XYZ file of C-alpha atoms in Angstrom:
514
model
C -8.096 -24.569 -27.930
C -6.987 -20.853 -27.571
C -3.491 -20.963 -27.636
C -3.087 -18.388 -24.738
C -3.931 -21.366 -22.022
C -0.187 -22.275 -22.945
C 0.719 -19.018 -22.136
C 0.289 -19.007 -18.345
C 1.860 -22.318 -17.599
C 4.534 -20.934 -16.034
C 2.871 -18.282 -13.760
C 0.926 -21.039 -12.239
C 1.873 -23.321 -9.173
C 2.812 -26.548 -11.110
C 5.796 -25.354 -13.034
C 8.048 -23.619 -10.521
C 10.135 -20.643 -12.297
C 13.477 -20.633 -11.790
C 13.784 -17.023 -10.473
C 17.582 -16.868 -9.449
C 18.870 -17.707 -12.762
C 19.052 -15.121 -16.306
C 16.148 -15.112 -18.837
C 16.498 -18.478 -21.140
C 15.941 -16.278 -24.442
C 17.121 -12.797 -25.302
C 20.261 -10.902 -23.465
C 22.711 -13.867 -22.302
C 25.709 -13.689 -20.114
C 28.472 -14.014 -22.004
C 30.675 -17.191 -21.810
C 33.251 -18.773 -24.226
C 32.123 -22.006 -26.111
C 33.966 -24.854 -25.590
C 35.715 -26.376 -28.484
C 33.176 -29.605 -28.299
C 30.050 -26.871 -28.629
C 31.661 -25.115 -31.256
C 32.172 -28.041 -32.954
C 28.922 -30.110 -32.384
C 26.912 -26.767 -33.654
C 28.527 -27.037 -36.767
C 27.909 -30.495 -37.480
C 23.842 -30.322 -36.816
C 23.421 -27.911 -39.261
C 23.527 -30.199 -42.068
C 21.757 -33.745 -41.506
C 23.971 -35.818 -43.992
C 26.688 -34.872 -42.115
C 25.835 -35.200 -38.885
C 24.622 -38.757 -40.084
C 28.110 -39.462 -41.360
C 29.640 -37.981 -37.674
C 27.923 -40.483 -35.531
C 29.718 -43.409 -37.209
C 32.924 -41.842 -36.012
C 32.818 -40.052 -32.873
C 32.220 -41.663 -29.239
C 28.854 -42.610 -28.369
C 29.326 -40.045 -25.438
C 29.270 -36.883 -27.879
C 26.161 -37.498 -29.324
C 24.846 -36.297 -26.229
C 26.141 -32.735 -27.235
C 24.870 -33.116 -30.725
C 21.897 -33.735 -29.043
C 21.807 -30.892 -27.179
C 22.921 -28.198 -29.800
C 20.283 -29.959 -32.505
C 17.250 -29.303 -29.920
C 18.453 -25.890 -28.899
C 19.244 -24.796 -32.517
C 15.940 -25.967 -33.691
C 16.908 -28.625 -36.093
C 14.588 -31.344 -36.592
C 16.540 -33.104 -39.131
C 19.521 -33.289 -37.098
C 17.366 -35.058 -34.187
C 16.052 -37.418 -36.507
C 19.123 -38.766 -37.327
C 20.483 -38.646 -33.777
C 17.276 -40.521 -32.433
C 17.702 -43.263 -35.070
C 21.044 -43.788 -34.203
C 20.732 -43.140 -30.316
C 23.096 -45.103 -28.492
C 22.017 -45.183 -25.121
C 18.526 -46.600 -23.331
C 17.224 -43.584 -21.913
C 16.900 -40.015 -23.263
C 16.128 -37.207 -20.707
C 15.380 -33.219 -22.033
C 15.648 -31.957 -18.882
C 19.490 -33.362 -18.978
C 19.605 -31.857 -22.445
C 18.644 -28.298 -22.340
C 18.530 -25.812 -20.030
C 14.886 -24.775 -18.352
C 13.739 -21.952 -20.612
C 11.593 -20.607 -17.787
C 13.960 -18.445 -15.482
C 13.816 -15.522 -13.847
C 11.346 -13.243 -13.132
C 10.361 -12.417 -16.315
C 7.428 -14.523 -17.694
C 5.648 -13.064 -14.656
C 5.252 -9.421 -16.320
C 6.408 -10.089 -20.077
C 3.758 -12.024 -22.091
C 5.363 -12.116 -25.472
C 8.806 -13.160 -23.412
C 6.780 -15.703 -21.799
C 4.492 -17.108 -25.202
C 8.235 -16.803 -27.154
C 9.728 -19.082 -24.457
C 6.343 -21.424 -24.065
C 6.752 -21.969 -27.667
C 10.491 -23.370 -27.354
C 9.321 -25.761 -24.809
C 6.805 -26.723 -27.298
C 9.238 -27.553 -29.940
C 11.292 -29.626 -27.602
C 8.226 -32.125 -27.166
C 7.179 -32.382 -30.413
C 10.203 -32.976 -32.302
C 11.198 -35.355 -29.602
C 7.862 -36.836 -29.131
C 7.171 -37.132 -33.064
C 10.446 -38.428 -34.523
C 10.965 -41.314 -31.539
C 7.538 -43.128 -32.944
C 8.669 -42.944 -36.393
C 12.076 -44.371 -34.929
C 9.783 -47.360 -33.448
C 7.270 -47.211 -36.826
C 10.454 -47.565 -39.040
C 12.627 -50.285 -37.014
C 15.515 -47.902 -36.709
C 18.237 -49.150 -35.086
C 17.954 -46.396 -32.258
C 18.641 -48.322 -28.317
C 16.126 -45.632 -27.047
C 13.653 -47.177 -24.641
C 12.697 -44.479 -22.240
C 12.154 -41.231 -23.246
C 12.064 -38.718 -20.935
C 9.976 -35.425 -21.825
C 8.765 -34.025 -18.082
C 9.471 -30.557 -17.104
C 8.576 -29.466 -20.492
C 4.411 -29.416 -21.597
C 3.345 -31.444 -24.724
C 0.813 -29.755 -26.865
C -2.428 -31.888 -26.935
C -2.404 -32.670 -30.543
C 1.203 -34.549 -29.652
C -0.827 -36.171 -26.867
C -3.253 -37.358 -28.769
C -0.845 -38.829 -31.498
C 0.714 -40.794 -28.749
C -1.790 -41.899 -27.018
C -3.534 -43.548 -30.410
C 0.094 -44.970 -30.803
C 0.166 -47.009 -27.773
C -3.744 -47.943 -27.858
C -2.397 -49.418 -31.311
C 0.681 -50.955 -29.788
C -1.938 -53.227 -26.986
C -4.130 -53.628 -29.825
C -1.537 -55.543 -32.137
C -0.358 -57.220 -29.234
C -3.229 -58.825 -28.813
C -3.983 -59.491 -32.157
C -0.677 -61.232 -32.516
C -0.935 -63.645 -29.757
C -4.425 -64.657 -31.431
C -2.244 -65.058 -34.808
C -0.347 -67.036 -32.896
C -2.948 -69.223 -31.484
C -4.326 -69.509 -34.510
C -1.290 -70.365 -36.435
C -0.783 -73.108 -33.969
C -3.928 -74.634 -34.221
C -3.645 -74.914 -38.095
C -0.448 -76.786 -37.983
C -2.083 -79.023 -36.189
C -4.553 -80.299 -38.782
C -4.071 -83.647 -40.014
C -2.945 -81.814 -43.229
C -1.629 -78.659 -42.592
C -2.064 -76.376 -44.974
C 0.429 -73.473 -45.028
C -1.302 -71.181 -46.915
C -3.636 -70.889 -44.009
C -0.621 -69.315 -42.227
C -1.491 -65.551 -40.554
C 1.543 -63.023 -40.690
C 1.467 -61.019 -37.518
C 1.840 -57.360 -37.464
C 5.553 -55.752 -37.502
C 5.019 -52.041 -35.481
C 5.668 -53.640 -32.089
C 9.422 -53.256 -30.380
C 11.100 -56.187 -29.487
C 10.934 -54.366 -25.896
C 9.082 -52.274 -23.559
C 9.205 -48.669 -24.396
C 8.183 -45.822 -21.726
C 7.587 -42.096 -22.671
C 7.367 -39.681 -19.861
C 6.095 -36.336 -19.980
C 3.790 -34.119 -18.508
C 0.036 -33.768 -20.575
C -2.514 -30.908 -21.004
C -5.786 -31.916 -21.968
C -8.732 -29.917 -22.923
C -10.954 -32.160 -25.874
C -13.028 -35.022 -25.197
C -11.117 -36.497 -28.129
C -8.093 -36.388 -26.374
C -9.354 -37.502 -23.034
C -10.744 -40.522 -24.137
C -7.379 -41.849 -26.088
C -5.488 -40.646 -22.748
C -7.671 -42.844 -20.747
C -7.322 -45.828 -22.434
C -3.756 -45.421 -23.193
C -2.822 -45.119 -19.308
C -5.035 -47.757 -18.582
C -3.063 -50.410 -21.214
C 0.043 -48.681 -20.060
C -0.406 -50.521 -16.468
C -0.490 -54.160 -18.170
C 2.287 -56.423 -18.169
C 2.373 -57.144 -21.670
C 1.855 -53.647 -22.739
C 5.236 -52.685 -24.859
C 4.610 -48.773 -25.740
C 3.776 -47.088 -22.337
C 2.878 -43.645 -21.310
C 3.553 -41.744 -17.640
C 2.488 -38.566 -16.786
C 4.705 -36.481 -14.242
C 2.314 -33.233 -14.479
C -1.408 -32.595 -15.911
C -3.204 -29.852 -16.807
C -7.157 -30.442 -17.383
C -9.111 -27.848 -18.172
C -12.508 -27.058 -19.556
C -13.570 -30.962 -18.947
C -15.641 -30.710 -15.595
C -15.388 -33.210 -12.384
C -16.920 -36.286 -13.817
C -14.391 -36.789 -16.650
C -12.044 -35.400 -14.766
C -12.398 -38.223 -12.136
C -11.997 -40.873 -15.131
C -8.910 -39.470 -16.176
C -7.258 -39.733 -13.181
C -8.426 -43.140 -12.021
C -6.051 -44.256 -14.754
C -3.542 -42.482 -13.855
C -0.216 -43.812 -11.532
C -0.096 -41.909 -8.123
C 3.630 -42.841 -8.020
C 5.164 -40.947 -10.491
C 2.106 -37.851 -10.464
C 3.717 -34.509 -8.973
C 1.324 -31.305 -10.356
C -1.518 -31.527 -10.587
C -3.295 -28.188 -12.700
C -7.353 -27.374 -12.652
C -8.137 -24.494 -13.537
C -11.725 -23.571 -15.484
C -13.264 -26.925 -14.335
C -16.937 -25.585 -13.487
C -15.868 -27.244 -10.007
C -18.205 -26.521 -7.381
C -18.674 -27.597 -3.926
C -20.508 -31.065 -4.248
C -17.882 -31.487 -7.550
C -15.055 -31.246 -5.533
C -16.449 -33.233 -2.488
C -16.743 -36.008 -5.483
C -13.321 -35.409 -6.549
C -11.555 -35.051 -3.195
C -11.132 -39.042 -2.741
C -9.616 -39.448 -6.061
C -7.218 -36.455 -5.032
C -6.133 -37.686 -2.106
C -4.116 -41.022 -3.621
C -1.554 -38.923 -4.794
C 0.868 -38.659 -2.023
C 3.739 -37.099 -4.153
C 1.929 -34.515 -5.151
C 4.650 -31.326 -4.900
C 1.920 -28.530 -6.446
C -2.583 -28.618 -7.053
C -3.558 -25.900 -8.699
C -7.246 -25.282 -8.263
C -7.784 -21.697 -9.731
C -10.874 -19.878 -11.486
C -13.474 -22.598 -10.381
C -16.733 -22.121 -7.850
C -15.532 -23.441 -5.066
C -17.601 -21.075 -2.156
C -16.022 -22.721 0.632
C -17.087 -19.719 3.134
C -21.204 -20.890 1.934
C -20.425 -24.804 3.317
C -18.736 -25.822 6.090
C -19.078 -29.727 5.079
C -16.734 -28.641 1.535
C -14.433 -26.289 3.864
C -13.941 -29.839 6.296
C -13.149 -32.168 2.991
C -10.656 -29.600 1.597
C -8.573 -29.098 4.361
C -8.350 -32.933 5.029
C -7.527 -33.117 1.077
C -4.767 -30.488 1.426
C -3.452 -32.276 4.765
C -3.397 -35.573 3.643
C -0.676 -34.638 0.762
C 2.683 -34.542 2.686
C 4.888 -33.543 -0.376
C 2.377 -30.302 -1.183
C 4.635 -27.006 -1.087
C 2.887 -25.186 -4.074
C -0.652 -24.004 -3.498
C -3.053 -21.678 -5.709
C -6.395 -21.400 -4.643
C -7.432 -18.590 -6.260
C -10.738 -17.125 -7.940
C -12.560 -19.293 -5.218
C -14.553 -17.630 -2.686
C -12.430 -18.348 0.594
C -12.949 -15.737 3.032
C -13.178 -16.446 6.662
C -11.874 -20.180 6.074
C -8.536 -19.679 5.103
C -7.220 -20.916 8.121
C -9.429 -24.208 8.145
C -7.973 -24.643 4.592
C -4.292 -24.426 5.108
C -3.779 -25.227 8.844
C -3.162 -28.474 8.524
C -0.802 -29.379 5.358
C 2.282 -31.176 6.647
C 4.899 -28.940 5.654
C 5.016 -25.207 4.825
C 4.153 -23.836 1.804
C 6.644 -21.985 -0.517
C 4.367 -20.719 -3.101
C 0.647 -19.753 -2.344
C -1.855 -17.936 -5.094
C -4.580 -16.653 -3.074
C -5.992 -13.791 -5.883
C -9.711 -13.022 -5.805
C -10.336 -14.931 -2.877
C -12.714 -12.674 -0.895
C -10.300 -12.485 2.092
C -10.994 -10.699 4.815
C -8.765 -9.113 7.864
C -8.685 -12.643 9.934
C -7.161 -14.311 7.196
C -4.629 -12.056 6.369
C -3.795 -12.353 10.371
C -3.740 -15.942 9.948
C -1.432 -16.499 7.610
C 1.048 -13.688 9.390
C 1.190 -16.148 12.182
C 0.527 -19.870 10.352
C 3.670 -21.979 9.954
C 3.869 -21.080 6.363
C 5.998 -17.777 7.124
C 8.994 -19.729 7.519
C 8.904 -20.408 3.802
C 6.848 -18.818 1.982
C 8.622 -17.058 -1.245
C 5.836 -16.601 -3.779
C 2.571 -15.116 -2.143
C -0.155 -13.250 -4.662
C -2.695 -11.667 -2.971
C -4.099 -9.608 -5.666
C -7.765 -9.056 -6.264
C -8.459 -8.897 -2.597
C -10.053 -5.551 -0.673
C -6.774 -4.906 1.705
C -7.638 -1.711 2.625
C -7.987 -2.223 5.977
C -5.885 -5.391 6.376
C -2.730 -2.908 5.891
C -1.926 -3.886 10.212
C -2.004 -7.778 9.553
C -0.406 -7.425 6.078
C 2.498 -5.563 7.524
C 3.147 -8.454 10.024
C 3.201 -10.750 7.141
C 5.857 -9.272 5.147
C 7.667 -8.753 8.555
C 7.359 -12.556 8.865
C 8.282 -13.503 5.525
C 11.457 -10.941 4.849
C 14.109 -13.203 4.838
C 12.215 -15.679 2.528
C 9.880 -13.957 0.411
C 10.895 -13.771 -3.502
C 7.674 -12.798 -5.374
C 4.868 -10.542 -4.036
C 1.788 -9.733 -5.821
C -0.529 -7.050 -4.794
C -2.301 -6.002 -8.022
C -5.741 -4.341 -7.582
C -5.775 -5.304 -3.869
C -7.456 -1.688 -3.366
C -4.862 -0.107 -1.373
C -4.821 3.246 -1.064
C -2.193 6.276 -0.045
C -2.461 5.512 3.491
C -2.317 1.901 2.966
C 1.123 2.264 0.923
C 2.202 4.531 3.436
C 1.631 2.157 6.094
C 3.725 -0.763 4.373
C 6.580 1.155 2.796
C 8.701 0.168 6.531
C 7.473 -3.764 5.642
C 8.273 -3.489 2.278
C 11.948 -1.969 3.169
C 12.414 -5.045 4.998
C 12.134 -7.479 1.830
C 16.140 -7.642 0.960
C 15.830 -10.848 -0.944
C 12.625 -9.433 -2.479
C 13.223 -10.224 -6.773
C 9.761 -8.968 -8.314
C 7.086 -6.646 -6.663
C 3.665 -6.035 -8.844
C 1.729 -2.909 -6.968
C -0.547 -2.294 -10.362
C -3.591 -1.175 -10.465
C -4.013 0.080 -7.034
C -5.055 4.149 -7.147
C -2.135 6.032 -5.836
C -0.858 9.986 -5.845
C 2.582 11.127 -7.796
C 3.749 12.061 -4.227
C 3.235 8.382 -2.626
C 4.816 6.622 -5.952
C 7.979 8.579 -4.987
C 7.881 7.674 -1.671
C 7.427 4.155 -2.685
C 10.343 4.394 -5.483
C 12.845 5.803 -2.276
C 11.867 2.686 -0.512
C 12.179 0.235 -3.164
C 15.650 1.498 -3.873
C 17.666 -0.109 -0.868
C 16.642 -3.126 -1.938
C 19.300 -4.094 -4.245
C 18.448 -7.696 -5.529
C 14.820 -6.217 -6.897
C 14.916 -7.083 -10.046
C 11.242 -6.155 -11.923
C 8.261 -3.568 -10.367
C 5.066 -3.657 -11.964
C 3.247 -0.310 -10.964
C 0.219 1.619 -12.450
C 0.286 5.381 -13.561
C -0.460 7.546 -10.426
C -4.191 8.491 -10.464
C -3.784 12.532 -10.418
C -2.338 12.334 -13.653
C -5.461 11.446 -15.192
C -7.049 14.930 -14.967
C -5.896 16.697 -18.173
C -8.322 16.321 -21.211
C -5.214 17.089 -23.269
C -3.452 13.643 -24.694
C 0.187 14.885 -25.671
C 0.199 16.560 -22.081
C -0.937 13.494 -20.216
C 1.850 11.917 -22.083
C 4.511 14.567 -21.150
C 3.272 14.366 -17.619
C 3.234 10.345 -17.683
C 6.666 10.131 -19.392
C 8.028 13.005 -17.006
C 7.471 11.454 -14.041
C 8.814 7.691 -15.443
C 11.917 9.487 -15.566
C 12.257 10.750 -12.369
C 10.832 7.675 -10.331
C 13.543 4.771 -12.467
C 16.333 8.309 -10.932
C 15.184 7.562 -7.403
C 14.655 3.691 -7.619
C 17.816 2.966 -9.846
C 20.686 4.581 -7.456
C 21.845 1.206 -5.704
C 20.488 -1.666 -8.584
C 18.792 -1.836 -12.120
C 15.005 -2.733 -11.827
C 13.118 -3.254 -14.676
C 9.893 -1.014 -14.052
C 6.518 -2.146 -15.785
C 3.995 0.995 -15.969
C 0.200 0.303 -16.575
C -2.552 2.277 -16.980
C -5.175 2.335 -14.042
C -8.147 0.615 -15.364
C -10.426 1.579 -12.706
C -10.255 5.254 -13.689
């Protein structure tokens, strides 16, 4: 599995980002340690003695071990702490802060794989030294482990999904020991050498993992399967529960197995994307869908759903959307929408916060739509990139207009607007005060309208990132060392003219389409 899939986790719907808060990793605001962090920081860094603490301190500071030993990256320090872990439930969402804040994953992508692969360590150290607790008999109290928030990797999945199949699987054989063992004492003559030892890896009680999986092998989905199906039994003492899923690259008839098993009640994001689904795929899938009432965010991106080519699929996906009351989080894009957005989105119960509507084909009506829909009184994260806007600048205006005193994120990348159209929104645009990260890219514009735009953009002090492409009349010199002179020239002067009031990080890109 390419390792980039990891990468966009947290542009997508299911993972919200926490935008109002400093980046996780890198610059920090600075803040004095308390004695307890100072202290607990030293102790983790060597695992005999942080073995030798625990036998001394309250049972309430190994919770800040805890936390410095998973921020500070050290395994051996969690080991011990996990074998010795005083209390029944473990939550890493309690432990460590969310790594994914601010703006910033959505225009850094080494910021954003750096910070993916933190999460990453979190779940498999966690994930990985808690069954070798069980394995080992440790005298750890642990019995619910709480990883959700944070993605497992699939091969940590898979290792615990085998675990709990094996779990059921001894259980089973052990009550037939048991039978059996019963049955030879009572022979006439017992014999006790006849006598079956029954397998030790079992807790003496019930053990629940939470987290939130990404599948993308058959391998994996299979194990997964089974192991949520066992996890539903009575008897079953290692259980798993998924919070989030991501499945991807599997296709609608696996994908409808896998979630058959899994527990509506606890399921609140539910992630797509590269599925092959098509029309008749996702009228198949919709009933399955439609169980999980708590779902918060569906992500159904980069399939073939042509919705404006059937009316019959347009009708099942709008009652699918409106039969989820919790659903706030929405991306529907890379699917051929246009002239149905409205029969889509109408009906969901409550507005949406965050919609992903890239590549969809929309047309003028849908764009006027949604500037009058009930989702304006919430929306904050709205990406309409990879649409043809050129002459939807009237109804786009009346959006932002709509959405000022809510809107957060905008996205307008390669949405074909053109001097004129700019022109047209920079009064809209100067009415987005909470407005934190704007991405213009790849949309052909002049030097002249760029500093237009960079006058606007500078009254609006809580703007914290601008993604923008180089302005297309620079790309007439032949000459390199001049077209970076001229490039690098006028960087300066537009970061004068945006910077006077707040500092906005400004992302420049080169126009593709030229």
């Amino acid at each position: 599995m390419d390792t980039s899939l990891w990468y966009e986790y947290y542009q997508g719907v299911v993972y919200p980002l926490d935008l109002c808060s400093p980046p996780a990793i890198g610059q920090q605001p600075k803040s004095v340690a308390s004695l307890t962090t100072l202290c607990s920081r030293y102790i983790i860094q060597d695992s005999t003695m942080t073995a030798q603490a625990i036998n001394y301190i309250p049972k309430e500071l190994c919770i800040v071990l805890m936390q410095e030993a998973l921020i500070c990256n050290k395994d051996r320090a969690v080991d011990v702490l996990l074998s010795h872990w005083p209390f029944e439930t473990l939550s890493l969402q309690k432990l460590v802060p969310n790594v994914f804040t601010s703006v910033r994953p959505l225009y850094d992508m080494l910021y954003l794989s750096e910070v993916t692969r933190q999460c990453l360590r979190y779940t498999t150290c966690l994930a990985h030294t808690f069954l070798e607790c069980v394995k080992n008999k440790t005298p750890t109290k642990l019995r619910y482990l709480d990883m959700s928030g944070f993605p497992t990797p699939e091969v940590i999945l898979y290792y615990l999904a085998t675990h709990c199949m094996l779990s059921y699987n001894e259980a089973r054989q052990n009550v037939m020991v048991n039978m059996y063992n019963k049955a030879v004492q009572l022979l006439p003559q017992p014999v006790p050498d006849r006598l079956m030892m029954a397998d030790q890896f079992l807790p003496d009680t019930s053990i629940l993992v939470k987290l939130d999986a990404f599948v993308a092998a058959d391998q994996t989905l299979t194990e997964l399967s089974k192991a949520l199906k066992v996890s539903g039994f009575t008897d079953s003492k290692l259980c798993m529960c998924l919070q989030k899923l991501d499945a991807t690259c599997l296709g609608e008839p696996k994908l409808n197995i896998l979630l058959g098993q899994i527990n509506p009640q606890y399921l609140t994001g539910i992630r797509l994307k590269y599925n092959s689904i098509n029309c008749e795929s996702f009228c198949n899938l919709a009933p399955t869908l439609e169980k999980f009432t708590n779902l918060c965010a569906l992500d159904l991106s980069c399939n073939s759903i042509t919705v404006y080519q059937s009316d019959s699929t347009t009708e099942v996906l709008g009652k699918t959307l409106s039969s989820l009351p919790n659903l706030s989080r929405l991306d529907l894009s890379s699917n051929r929408l246009k002239y149905k957005l409205r029969q889509l989105i109408s009906g969901t119960q409550q507005p949406l916060q965050h919609l992903r509507l890239a590549g969809c084909g929309l047309t003028e009506s849908d764009i006027r739509y949604l500037s009058t829909s009930h989702h304006t009184k919430a929306l904050q994260h709205i990406d309409l990139g990879g649409n043809t806007l050129t002459l939807c600048c009237g109804s786009l205006g009346r959006l932002l207009e709509e959405v000022k005193s809510t809107l957060l994120v905008l996205e307008l990348e390669d949405s074909k607007l053109d001097d004129g159209g700019i022109l047209r929104l920079l009064p809209y645009i100067s009415l987005l005060h909470s407005i934190l990260y704007l991405n213009l890219s790849q949309n052909s514009l002049v030097s002249s309208v760029c500093l237009q735009l960079s006058k606007t953009l500078s009254s609006l002090v809580d703007l914290k990132a601008l993604k923008i492409s180089y302005c297309s009349d620079f790309y007439g010199t032949e000459d390199e060392e001049e077209f970076n002179r001229i490039k690098q020239m006028f960087v300066n002067q537009f970061l004068v003219i945006l910077n006077k009031l707040s500092e906005t990080h400004v992302v420049m890109t080169d126009l593709e389409s030229i």
